[in-house]
């Protein structure tokens, strides 16, 4: 038995009421989007003959995702973050903003307010005994090949166990998170440790969804970047280290051919001494090309709730909830 009620006048009128079409208040865009969203889901329930058990299991899963703040983790896993990138790429192409280092997703683990340094930063706190020393460096240039001095390069990455400071409470504050301003040659350099890939926690709601699709929740070893400079288009990107089993099998779909970078083992004594390191290390070189733009809104990252960003705003919102 298959019932189909979606196209009946009762259901179609009901959808309009749900979306507030008969109300003067509210927000028109919200009404349009909720109308479309609920309609699509009603139709899906009809078409797939979704049972009550299935429906309430889904509600429960959404509650679990929210409880554990995992929507930001499921989002890249279901390709939404990469889809938004594909749209931004298409918008850039249409506006003839071509060239430059490709963007790729921010992910859910950025924290604002990392320590700022000029030219060089040590990013690790020296506490990760399994961490292999990484020398990460590169030059920021514009699309004509001119070095961009004073560019703001924000870098964040995981430790040797795939954990990020702030979210992983065993790490010190801002471990493996730094902002480096490029020097007169447009160069940035960081001493850090080679990150490991991140894996979605076993048994977490995001893992439940991925397993139901026969998929894994692994990311390759990677390093995140925000790069900005006046007169240039803000860049959100990351590099994936070559040779990781997941380099081209990233659950978050962030890999792009141009962003796969090798880590080269260096054991030359003179180089080790010159860089004041204790022994052999791995060097990762990532040069960055920025598009030029005069548009102010393209020069900064898009707004998004981020850890430790706009803390004053958040505090005042909380203050507003006090009950008399
Ligand atoms: C990460 O480190 C990450 O970058 C993304 C996109 C998802 C989960 C963990
Ligand atoms: Fe990450």
mmCIF file of C-alpha atoms and ligand atoms in Angstrom:
data_model
loop_
_atom_site.group_PDB
_atom_site.id
_atom_site.type_symbol
_atom_site.label_atom_id
_atom_site.label_comp_id
_atom_site.label_asym_id
_atom_site.label_seq_id
_atom_site.Cartn_x
_atom_site.Cartn_y
_atom_site.Cartn_z
ATOM 1 C CA UNK A 1 0.000 0.000 0.000
ATOM 2 C CA UNK A 2 1.365 3.405 -0.914
ATOM 3 C CA UNK A 3 -0.558 6.520 -0.059
ATOM 4 C CA UNK A 4 0.344 9.803 -1.736
ATOM 5 C CA UNK A 5 -1.199 12.897 -0.168
ATOM 6 C CA UNK A 6 1.417 15.540 -0.980
ATOM 7 C CA UNK A 7 -0.401 17.019 -3.972
ATOM 8 C CA UNK A 8 -3.780 17.313 -2.261
ATOM 9 C CA UNK A 9 -5.192 20.807 -1.598
ATOM 10 C CA UNK A 10 -5.296 20.025 2.136
ATOM 11 C CA UNK A 11 -1.543 19.411 2.317
ATOM 12 C CA UNK A 12 -0.679 22.288 -0.024
ATOM 13 C CA UNK A 13 -2.764 24.722 2.050
ATOM 14 C CA UNK A 14 -1.314 23.296 5.253
ATOM 15 C CA UNK A 15 2.234 24.029 3.948
ATOM 16 C CA UNK A 16 1.326 27.670 3.322
ATOM 17 C CA UNK A 17 -0.008 28.003 6.867
ATOM 18 C CA UNK A 18 3.101 26.322 8.317
ATOM 19 C CA UNK A 19 5.354 28.804 6.487
ATOM 20 C CA UNK A 20 3.364 31.811 7.765
ATOM 21 C CA UNK A 21 2.193 32.924 4.288
ATOM 22 C CA UNK A 22 -1.038 34.221 5.830
ATOM 23 C CA UNK A 23 0.818 36.256 8.488
ATOM 24 C CA UNK A 24 1.948 39.839 8.016
ATOM 25 C CA UNK A 25 4.881 39.571 10.447
ATOM 26 C CA UNK A 26 8.107 37.624 10.101
ATOM 27 C CA UNK A 27 10.628 37.562 7.305
ATOM 28 C CA UNK A 28 9.786 36.868 3.668
ATOM 29 C CA UNK A 29 13.001 35.006 2.877
ATOM 30 C CA UNK A 30 12.529 32.803 5.949
ATOM 31 C CA UNK A 31 8.959 32.030 4.838
ATOM 32 C CA UNK A 32 10.057 31.111 1.290
ATOM 33 C CA UNK A 33 12.896 28.910 2.496
ATOM 34 C CA UNK A 34 10.903 27.150 5.236
ATOM 35 C CA UNK A 35 8.051 26.586 2.790
ATOM 36 C CA UNK A 36 10.411 24.958 0.290
ATOM 37 C CA UNK A 37 12.266 22.959 2.951
ATOM 38 C CA UNK A 38 9.187 21.540 4.657
ATOM 39 C CA UNK A 39 7.521 20.883 1.288
ATOM 40 C CA UNK A 40 10.547 18.919 0.072
ATOM 41 C CA UNK A 41 10.588 16.884 3.295
ATOM 42 C CA UNK A 42 6.825 16.196 3.195
ATOM 43 C CA UNK A 43 7.203 15.022 -0.387
ATOM 44 C CA UNK A 44 10.165 12.854 0.596
ATOM 45 C CA UNK A 45 8.119 11.244 3.389
ATOM 46 C CA UNK A 46 5.366 10.492 0.888
ATOM 47 C CA UNK A 47 7.695 9.233 -1.856
ATOM 48 C CA UNK A 48 9.830 7.012 0.387
ATOM 49 C CA UNK A 49 6.908 5.964 2.553
ATOM 50 C CA UNK A 50 8.891 7.009 5.638
ATOM 51 C CA UNK A 51 7.597 5.181 8.712
ATOM 52 C CA UNK A 52 6.915 6.767 12.085
ATOM 53 C CA UNK A 53 9.821 4.785 13.537
ATOM 54 C CA UNK A 54 12.157 6.201 10.903
ATOM 55 C CA UNK A 55 10.871 9.739 11.375
ATOM 56 C CA UNK A 56 11.368 9.734 15.170
ATOM 57 C CA UNK A 57 14.752 8.064 14.876
ATOM 58 C CA UNK A 58 15.751 10.992 12.659
ATOM 59 C CA UNK A 59 14.473 13.522 15.220
ATOM 60 C CA UNK A 60 16.492 11.739 17.877
ATOM 61 C CA UNK A 61 19.603 11.829 15.689
ATOM 62 C CA UNK A 62 19.204 15.568 15.106
ATOM 63 C CA UNK A 63 18.902 16.112 18.858
ATOM 64 C CA UNK A 64 22.089 14.101 19.413
ATOM 65 C CA UNK A 65 23.929 16.082 16.717
ATOM 66 C CA UNK A 66 22.889 19.350 18.331
ATOM 67 C CA UNK A 67 23.675 18.178 21.840
ATOM 68 C CA UNK A 68 27.219 17.343 20.819
ATOM 69 C CA UNK A 69 27.557 20.402 18.523
ATOM 70 C CA UNK A 70 28.198 18.111 15.566
ATOM 71 C CA UNK A 71 26.220 19.820 12.828
ATOM 72 C CA UNK A 72 29.460 21.631 11.890
ATOM 73 C CA UNK A 73 31.098 18.218 11.535
ATOM 74 C CA UNK A 74 28.328 16.465 9.634
ATOM 75 C CA UNK A 75 28.098 19.472 7.305
ATOM 76 C CA UNK A 76 31.464 18.840 5.546
ATOM 77 C CA UNK A 77 30.817 15.078 5.732
ATOM 78 C CA UNK A 78 27.654 15.526 3.691
ATOM 79 C CA UNK A 79 29.476 17.819 1.277
ATOM 80 C CA UNK A 80 27.704 21.073 2.115
ATOM 81 C CA UNK A 81 30.973 22.942 2.808
ATOM 82 C CA UNK A 82 32.459 21.807 -0.494
ATOM 83 C CA UNK A 83 29.240 22.602 -2.346
ATOM 84 C CA UNK A 84 29.387 26.173 -0.978
ATOM 85 C CA UNK A 85 33.006 26.346 -2.240
ATOM 86 C CA UNK A 86 31.904 25.157 -5.681
ATOM 87 C CA UNK A 87 29.343 27.963 -5.692
ATOM 88 C CA UNK A 88 31.930 30.567 -4.651
ATOM 89 C CA UNK A 89 34.269 29.278 -7.380
ATOM 90 C CA UNK A 90 31.456 29.713 -9.909
ATOM 91 C CA UNK A 91 30.695 33.214 -8.585
ATOM 92 C CA UNK A 92 34.398 34.135 -8.912
ATOM 93 C CA UNK A 93 34.550 32.708 -12.428
ATOM 94 C CA UNK A 94 31.485 34.689 -13.472
ATOM 95 C CA UNK A 95 33.080 37.876 -12.079
ATOM 96 C CA UNK A 96 36.336 37.004 -13.905
ATOM 97 C CA UNK A 97 38.246 36.694 -10.642
ATOM 98 C CA UNK A 98 40.329 33.796 -11.881
ATOM 99 C CA UNK A 99 43.774 32.630 -10.805
ATOM 100 C CA UNK A 100 45.181 32.558 -7.333
ATOM 101 C CA UNK A 101 45.478 29.676 -4.896
ATOM 102 C CA UNK A 102 42.221 27.695 -4.781
ATOM 103 C CA UNK A 103 39.949 27.964 -1.795
ATOM 104 C CA UNK A 104 38.847 24.999 0.223
ATOM 105 C CA UNK A 105 36.674 24.566 3.290
ATOM 106 C CA UNK A 106 37.280 26.179 6.692
ATOM 107 C CA UNK A 107 35.955 23.272 8.763
ATOM 108 C CA UNK A 108 34.523 23.555 12.274
ATOM 109 C CA UNK A 109 37.715 23.878 14.347
ATOM 110 C CA UNK A 110 39.015 27.437 13.903
ATOM 111 C CA UNK A 111 39.476 29.534 17.050
ATOM 112 C CA UNK A 112 39.856 33.322 16.835
ATOM 113 C CA UNK A 113 42.467 35.300 18.756
ATOM 114 C CA UNK A 114 45.621 33.214 18.270
ATOM 115 C CA UNK A 115 48.971 34.869 19.132
ATOM 116 C CA UNK A 116 50.350 37.125 16.390
ATOM 117 C CA UNK A 117 53.945 37.174 15.163
ATOM 118 C CA UNK A 118 55.986 38.925 12.472
ATOM 119 C CA UNK A 119 57.555 36.678 9.826
ATOM 120 C CA UNK A 120 58.188 33.673 12.060
ATOM 121 C CA UNK A 121 56.298 31.781 14.772
ATOM 122 C CA UNK A 122 56.833 28.666 16.772
ATOM 123 C CA UNK A 123 53.396 27.055 16.849
ATOM 124 C CA UNK A 124 53.824 23.997 19.093
ATOM 125 C CA UNK A 125 54.298 24.139 22.861
ATOM 126 C CA UNK A 126 56.929 21.377 22.865
ATOM 127 C CA UNK A 127 54.679 18.995 24.827
ATOM 128 C CA UNK A 128 53.791 16.549 22.027
ATOM 129 C CA UNK A 129 56.438 13.833 22.359
ATOM 130 C CA UNK A 130 55.293 12.044 19.205
ATOM 131 C CA UNK A 131 55.372 15.267 17.192
ATOM 132 C CA UNK A 132 57.893 15.265 14.356
ATOM 133 C CA UNK A 133 59.382 18.730 13.797
ATOM 134 C CA UNK A 134 57.858 20.561 10.824
ATOM 135 C CA UNK A 135 59.315 23.623 9.129
ATOM 136 C CA UNK A 136 56.427 25.265 7.287
ATOM 137 C CA UNK A 137 57.189 28.176 5.010
ATOM 138 C CA UNK A 138 56.098 29.985 1.881
ATOM 139 C CA UNK A 139 55.693 33.249 0.055
ATOM 140 C CA UNK A 140 52.474 35.196 -0.427
ATOM 141 C CA UNK A 141 52.272 36.780 -3.894
ATOM 142 C CA UNK A 142 49.667 38.502 -5.994
ATOM 143 C CA UNK A 143 48.551 37.021 -9.325
ATOM 144 C CA UNK A 144 51.292 39.046 -11.101
ATOM 145 C CA UNK A 145 53.954 37.349 -8.990
ATOM 146 C CA UNK A 146 54.638 40.369 -6.753
ATOM 147 C CA UNK A 147 55.347 39.500 -3.082
ATOM 148 C CA UNK A 148 52.701 40.723 -0.631
ATOM 149 C CA UNK A 149 54.385 42.010 2.512
ATOM 150 C CA UNK A 150 52.419 42.316 5.745
ATOM 151 C CA UNK A 151 49.838 39.737 4.617
ATOM 152 C CA UNK A 152 48.003 38.160 7.547
ATOM 153 C CA UNK A 153 48.507 34.379 7.494
ATOM 154 C CA UNK A 154 46.446 32.492 10.062
ATOM 155 C CA UNK A 155 47.434 28.854 10.436
ATOM 156 C CA UNK A 156 45.852 26.108 12.532
ATOM 157 C CA UNK A 157 46.328 22.359 12.582
ATOM 158 C CA UNK A 158 46.050 19.183 14.666
ATOM 159 C CA UNK A 159 48.673 17.513 16.864
ATOM 160 C CA UNK A 160 50.200 14.049 16.380
ATOM 161 C CA UNK A 161 46.919 12.465 17.507
ATOM 162 C CA UNK A 162 44.678 14.473 15.177
ATOM 163 C CA UNK A 163 43.368 16.706 17.991
ATOM 164 C CA UNK A 164 42.942 20.499 17.909
ATOM 165 C CA UNK A 165 43.645 22.754 20.910
ATOM 166 C CA UNK A 166 40.523 24.298 22.526
ATOM 167 C CA UNK A 167 38.388 21.345 21.371
ATOM 168 C CA UNK A 168 40.955 18.891 22.788
ATOM 169 C CA UNK A 169 41.272 20.075 26.370
ATOM 170 C CA UNK A 170 44.530 18.188 26.960
ATOM 171 C CA UNK A 171 46.385 20.780 24.834
ATOM 172 C CA UNK A 172 47.602 24.198 25.968
ATOM 173 C CA UNK A 173 45.724 27.324 24.905
ATOM 174 C CA UNK A 174 46.308 28.210 21.221
ATOM 175 C CA UNK A 175 48.689 25.282 20.740
ATOM 176 C CA UNK A 176 49.242 24.864 16.964
ATOM 177 C CA UNK A 177 47.370 28.104 16.202
ATOM 178 C CA UNK A 178 49.234 31.262 15.116
ATOM 179 C CA UNK A 179 48.828 34.405 13.047
ATOM 180 C CA UNK A 180 51.978 35.312 11.110
ATOM 181 C CA UNK A 181 52.399 38.571 9.159
ATOM 182 C CA UNK A 182 54.594 38.136 6.078
ATOM 183 C CA UNK A 183 58.008 39.847 5.971
ATOM 184 C CA UNK A 184 59.319 42.316 3.366
ATOM 185 C CA UNK A 185 59.646 39.444 0.836
ATOM 186 C CA UNK A 186 56.116 38.274 1.512
ATOM 187 C CA UNK A 187 57.395 35.242 3.429
ATOM 188 C CA UNK A 188 55.971 33.446 6.428
ATOM 189 C CA UNK A 189 57.707 30.695 8.372
ATOM 190 C CA UNK A 190 56.517 28.464 11.181
ATOM 191 C CA UNK A 191 58.240 25.888 13.290
ATOM 192 C CA UNK A 192 55.654 23.319 14.341
ATOM 193 C CA UNK A 193 54.997 19.578 14.320
ATOM 194 C CA UNK A 194 53.663 17.399 11.506
ATOM 195 C CA UNK A 195 49.924 16.941 12.138
ATOM 196 C CA UNK A 196 48.064 13.655 11.965
ATOM 197 C CA UNK A 197 44.753 13.235 10.209
ATOM 198 C CA UNK A 198 41.517 13.787 12.094
ATOM 199 C CA UNK A 199 38.931 11.052 12.574
ATOM 200 C CA UNK A 200 35.265 11.543 13.497
ATOM 201 C CA UNK A 201 34.785 10.141 17.030
ATOM 202 C CA UNK A 202 33.685 6.497 16.953
ATOM 203 C CA UNK A 203 29.992 6.082 17.764
ATOM 204 C CA UNK A 204 29.234 9.837 17.614
ATOM 205 C CA UNK A 205 26.069 10.878 15.745
ATOM 206 C CA UNK A 206 28.148 12.011 12.735
ATOM 207 C CA UNK A 207 29.785 8.570 12.693
ATOM 208 C CA UNK A 208 26.326 6.931 12.834
ATOM 209 C CA UNK A 209 25.281 8.851 9.704
ATOM 210 C CA UNK A 210 28.509 8.088 7.825
ATOM 211 C CA UNK A 211 28.391 4.376 8.757
ATOM 212 C CA UNK A 212 24.798 4.169 7.506
ATOM 213 C CA UNK A 213 26.175 5.340 4.146
ATOM 214 C CA UNK A 214 29.033 2.819 4.218
ATOM 215 C CA UNK A 215 31.512 5.721 4.544
ATOM 216 C CA UNK A 216 34.408 6.486 6.913
ATOM 217 C CA UNK A 217 35.037 9.716 8.849
ATOM 218 C CA UNK A 218 38.756 10.156 8.235
ATOM 219 C CA UNK A 219 40.644 13.209 7.043
ATOM 220 C CA UNK A 220 44.232 13.201 5.784
ATOM 221 C CA UNK A 221 46.926 15.185 7.637
ATOM 222 C CA UNK A 222 46.183 18.803 6.735
ATOM 223 C CA UNK A 223 46.953 22.411 7.681
ATOM 224 C CA UNK A 224 44.364 25.207 7.607
ATOM 225 C CA UNK A 225 44.951 28.768 6.360
ATOM 226 C CA UNK A 226 43.198 32.116 6.317
ATOM 227 C CA UNK A 227 45.212 34.592 4.222
ATOM 228 C CA UNK A 228 44.319 38.253 3.827
ATOM 229 C CA UNK A 229 45.898 41.547 2.806
ATOM 230 C CA UNK A 230 44.461 44.947 1.876
ATOM 231 C CA UNK A 231 43.566 45.088 -1.840
ATOM 232 C CA UNK A 232 43.378 41.296 -2.091
ATOM 233 C CA UNK A 233 40.639 38.695 -1.909
ATOM 234 C CA UNK A 234 40.472 36.852 1.405
ATOM 235 C CA UNK A 235 41.485 33.209 1.009
ATOM 236 C CA UNK A 236 40.275 30.295 3.123
ATOM 237 C CA UNK A 237 42.193 27.171 2.243
ATOM 238 C CA UNK A 238 44.132 24.180 3.534
ATOM 239 C CA UNK A 239 46.915 21.907 2.385
ATOM 240 C CA UNK A 240 46.758 18.133 2.529
ATOM 241 C CA UNK A 241 50.079 16.396 3.086
ATOM 242 C CA UNK A 242 51.010 14.022 0.269
ATOM 243 C CA UNK A 243 51.310 10.302 0.991
ATOM 244 C CA UNK A 244 48.585 10.055 3.651
ATOM 245 C CA UNK A 245 46.217 7.122 2.933
ATOM 246 C CA UNK A 246 43.346 9.630 3.019
ATOM 247 C CA UNK A 247 44.959 12.398 0.909
ATOM 248 C CA UNK A 248 42.519 11.620 -1.902
ATOM 249 C CA UNK A 249 39.833 10.016 0.262
ATOM 250 C CA UNK A 250 38.907 12.856 2.618
ATOM 251 C CA UNK A 251 35.514 12.456 4.333
ATOM 252 C CA UNK A 252 35.197 16.278 4.284
ATOM 253 C CA UNK A 253 35.918 16.602 0.525
ATOM 254 C CA UNK A 254 38.521 19.358 1.037
ATOM 255 C CA UNK A 255 41.298 17.894 -1.144
ATOM 256 C CA UNK A 256 42.241 19.747 -4.318
ATOM 257 C CA UNK A 257 45.089 18.665 -6.567
ATOM 258 C CA UNK A 258 46.857 22.067 -6.260
ATOM 259 C CA UNK A 259 46.705 21.861 -2.462
ATOM 260 C CA UNK A 260 48.490 18.542 -1.999
ATOM 261 C CA UNK A 261 51.980 19.306 -0.691
ATOM 262 C CA UNK A 262 54.832 16.947 0.213
ATOM 263 C CA UNK A 263 56.654 16.982 3.551
ATOM 264 C CA UNK A 264 60.340 16.570 2.673
ATOM 265 C CA UNK A 265 62.670 14.922 5.177
ATOM 266 C CA UNK A 266 65.806 17.014 5.790
ATOM 267 C CA UNK A 267 68.767 15.616 7.705
ATOM 268 C CA UNK A 268 71.542 17.932 6.485
ATOM 269 C CA UNK A 269 73.501 18.998 9.582
ATOM 270 C CA UNK A 270 74.168 22.549 8.402
ATOM 271 C CA UNK A 271 70.497 23.212 7.651
ATOM 272 C CA UNK A 272 69.494 21.772 11.037
ATOM 273 C CA UNK A 273 72.028 24.011 12.808
ATOM 274 C CA UNK A 274 71.081 27.082 10.763
ATOM 275 C CA UNK A 275 67.425 26.680 11.767
ATOM 276 C CA UNK A 276 68.345 25.992 15.382
ATOM 277 C CA UNK A 277 66.579 22.601 15.393
ATOM 278 C CA UNK A 278 67.586 19.546 17.420
ATOM 279 C CA UNK A 279 67.671 17.012 14.600
ATOM 280 C CA UNK A 280 66.186 15.873 11.276
ATOM 281 C CA UNK A 281 62.880 17.512 10.392
ATOM 282 C CA UNK A 282 60.298 17.721 7.619
ATOM 283 C CA UNK A 283 59.941 20.793 5.465
ATOM 284 C CA UNK A 284 56.606 21.811 3.956
ATOM 285 C CA UNK A 285 56.622 24.650 1.425
ATOM 286 C CA UNK A 286 53.355 26.314 0.488
ATOM 287 C CA UNK A 287 53.373 29.490 -1.601
ATOM 288 C CA UNK A 288 50.115 31.387 -1.820
ATOM 289 C CA UNK A 289 48.744 33.565 -4.622
ATOM 290 C CA UNK A 290 46.028 36.111 -3.832
ATOM 291 C CA UNK A 291 43.576 37.648 -6.271
ATOM 292 C CA UNK A 292 43.375 41.431 -6.324
ATOM 293 C CA UNK A 293 40.137 43.167 -5.429
ATOM 294 C CA UNK A 294 39.017 46.627 -4.371
ATOM 295 C CA UNK A 295 35.734 45.308 -2.920
ATOM 296 C CA UNK A 296 35.954 45.534 0.883
ATOM 297 C CA UNK A 297 33.524 42.645 1.448
ATOM 298 C CA UNK A 298 35.789 40.294 -0.525
ATOM 299 C CA UNK A 299 38.834 41.221 1.568
ATOM 300 C CA UNK A 300 37.567 39.682 4.807
ATOM 301 C CA UNK A 301 36.320 36.221 5.731
ATOM 302 C CA UNK A 302 32.574 35.679 5.646
ATOM 303 C CA UNK A 303 30.698 36.008 8.922
ATOM 304 C CA UNK A 304 30.103 32.744 10.725
ATOM 305 C CA UNK A 305 29.847 31.889 14.417
ATOM 306 C CA UNK A 306 33.417 30.999 15.440
ATOM 307 C CA UNK A 307 34.976 30.075 18.780
ATOM 308 C CA UNK A 308 36.266 33.140 20.655
ATOM 309 C CA UNK A 309 35.126 35.525 17.914
ATOM 310 C CA UNK A 310 32.852 38.414 18.983
ATOM 311 C CA UNK A 311 32.915 37.230 22.571
ATOM 312 C CA UNK A 312 31.648 40.604 23.775
ATOM 313 C CA UNK A 313 28.546 40.227 21.553
ATOM 314 C CA UNK A 314 27.891 36.736 22.858
ATOM 315 C CA UNK A 315 28.245 37.906 26.460
ATOM 316 C CA UNK A 316 25.713 40.682 25.945
ATOM 317 C CA UNK A 317 23.241 38.241 24.352
ATOM 318 C CA UNK A 318 23.545 35.990 27.372
ATOM 319 C CA UNK A 319 23.028 38.974 29.671
ATOM 320 C CA UNK A 320 19.744 39.630 27.850
ATOM 321 C CA UNK A 321 18.311 36.247 28.792
ATOM 322 C CA UNK A 322 18.304 36.944 32.548
ATOM 323 C CA UNK A 323 14.850 36.346 34.071
ATOM 324 C CA UNK A 324 13.498 38.981 36.431
HETATM 325 C C1 LIG B 1 38.722 18.823 10.755
HETATM 326 O O1 LIG B 1 39.962 19.036 11.224
HETATM 327 C C2 LIG B 1 38.343 19.496 9.677
HETATM 328 O O2 LIG B 1 39.234 20.328 9.133
HETATM 329 C C3 LIG B 1 37.076 19.294 9.123
HETATM 330 C C4 LIG B 1 36.700 19.990 7.876
HETATM 331 C C5 LIG B 1 36.206 18.431 9.709
HETATM 332 C C6 LIG B 1 36.576 17.777 10.837
HETATM 333 C C7 LIG B 1 37.826 17.964 11.362
HETATM 334 FE FE1 LIG B 2 41.042 20.407 10.215
#
